[in-house]
Coordinates of C-alpha atoms in Angstrom, one line a residue:
V1 CA 17.7 104.5 75.9
Q2 CA 16.0 101.7 76.1
L3 CA 13.7 99.1 73.8
Q4 CA 10.4 97.8 74.6
A5 CA 8.4 95.8 72.9
S6 CA 5.5 93.9 72.9
G7 CA 2.4 92.6 71.0
G8 CA 4.0 88.7 69.8
G9 CA 1.5 85.6 69.9
L10 CA 0.8 82.8 68.5
V11 CA -1.3 83.2 66.3
Q12 CA -3.6 81.0 63.6
A13 CA -2.0 81.1 59.6
G14 CA -3.8 84.2 57.6
G15 CA -4.0 86.1 61.1
S16 CA -3.1 89.6 62.5
L17 CA -0.8 90.8 64.8
R18 CA 0.8 94.1 65.5
L19 CA 4.5 94.6 67.4
S20 CA 4.5 97.7 69.1
C21 CA 8.5 99.2 70.4
V22 CA 8.9 102.2 72.3
A23 CA 12.2 103.3 73.2
S24 CA 12.8 105.9 76.7
G25 CA 15.4 107.1 78.2
R26 CA 15.6 111.4 77.6
I27 CA 15.3 111.1 73.7
L28 CA 15.5 114.0 71.2
S29 CA 15.7 111.7 68.0
I30 CA 15.9 108.6 66.1
N31 CA 16.9 108.8 62.7
L32 CA 15.3 105.1 61.6
M33 CA 13.7 102.8 63.6
G34 CA 12.7 99.0 61.9
W35 CA 11.7 95.7 63.2
Y36 CA 14.1 92.6 62.5
R37 CA 13.4 88.7 63.2
Q38 CA 15.4 85.5 63.8
A39 CA 14.3 82.0 63.7
P40 CA 16.0 79.1 65.4
G41 CA 19.0 78.3 63.0
K42 CA 18.7 81.3 60.9
Q43 CA 20.3 84.6 60.8
R44 CA 19.3 87.4 61.6
E45 CA 17.1 89.1 58.8
S46 CA 15.6 93.0 58.1
V47 CA 11.5 93.4 58.6
A48 CA 11.1 97.1 57.9
N49 CA 12.4 99.9 58.7
C50 CA 11.2 103.1 58.9
S51 CA 12.7 106.5 58.1
N52 CA 12.4 109.6 60.8
Y53 CA 10.8 111.4 57.2
D54 CA 8.3 108.2 56.8
N55 CA 10.5 106.7 54.5
V56 CA 10.1 103.0 54.7
N57 CA 11.7 99.6 53.3
Y58 CA 10.5 96.4 53.5
A59 CA 12.0 93.0 53.3
D60 CA 10.8 91.0 50.1
S61 CA 8.8 88.4 51.9
V62 CA 6.8 91.1 53.9
K63 CA 5.6 93.2 51.0
G64 CA 2.1 93.7 51.2
R65 CA 0.9 92.2 54.0
V66 CA 3.3 93.6 56.7
T67 CA 3.0 97.5 56.9
I68 CA 5.5 99.6 59.0
S69 CA 4.9 103.5 61.1
R70 CA 5.9 105.9 63.5
D71 CA 4.9 108.0 66.3
H72 CA 7.6 110.3 66.0
A73 CA 5.7 112.3 69.6
K74 CA 5.7 109.1 71.2
N75 CA 9.4 107.7 70.0
T76 CA 7.2 104.2 69.1
V77 CA 7.5 102.0 65.8
Y78 CA 4.5 100.1 65.2
L79 CA 4.5 96.9 63.4
Q80 CA 1.2 95.6 62.0
M81 CA 1.5 92.2 60.2
N82 CA -1.7 90.7 58.1
S83 CA -1.7 87.5 56.2
L84 CA 0.7 85.5 58.3
K85 CA 2.2 82.2 57.8
P86 CA 4.0 80.3 59.7
E87 CA 7.1 80.9 58.3
D88 CA 6.9 84.9 59.7
T89 CA 7.0 82.2 63.4
A90 CA 10.7 83.6 64.9
A91 CA 12.0 86.0 67.7
Y92 CA 11.4 89.7 66.1
Y93 CA 13.6 92.6 67.4
C94 CA 13.1 96.2 67.6
N95 CA 15.7 98.1 66.8
A96 CA 16.8 102.4 66.5
R97 CA 19.9 103.8 64.9
G98 CA 21.1 107.3 64.6
V99 CA 19.3 108.5 68.7
L100 CA 20.4 111.9 70.0
T101 CA 20.0 111.9 73.7
R102 CA 19.6 114.8 76.2
A103 CA 22.5 112.0 77.2
G104 CA 24.7 111.5 73.8
Y105 CA 24.1 110.4 70.6
K106 CA 24.1 106.1 70.4
D107 CA 24.8 104.5 66.8
D108 CA 22.7 101.2 67.0
V109 CA 20.5 100.3 69.2
W110 CA 18.2 96.7 69.6
G111 CA 15.2 95.5 72.2
Q112 CA 14.4 92.4 73.7
G113 CA 12.8 90.0 71.7
T114 CA 9.0 89.6 71.3
Q115 CA 8.4 85.7 70.1
V116 CA 5.6 85.6 67.0
T117 CA 4.7 82.0 66.1
V118 CA 2.7 81.2 63.6
S119 CA 0.6 78.3 64.3
S120 CA -0.6 75.8 60.5

C-alpha cells in the first residue's frame, strides 16, 4: 500500500491550499484516512481525519479553517485549508489506518510529506 500526497506549496497568510492523498495497492477498504503535520522542532500532530462513514475530526487549531473529505471510490483524501496562518507551516503527512487489501491488512500506513509554507 502506498500513499501519494500532493498539493503543498508556498502561500501568503490568508490564502488557501488543497492537499490530496491517493492510496494505491489493490485496496478494498480503508477505515480511517487523515492528515498530520510536523513543524521543525515540534512533534507530529494530527490535523484532521475522516472515517469510512465520513465522520470527521479536527484539531482545535484548524477548526473552522480546514475541511477534510474523502472520495471512497478513488481511495483519496483531501484537505482544503483556508485562511492559512504562518503557524500552519509544516510538512503535512497523509495517513491511512485499517487498510484492507487483496493481499492482506495494514494497520497503519504513512505517505511522504508535502511541505506547506505560509508567509506572513
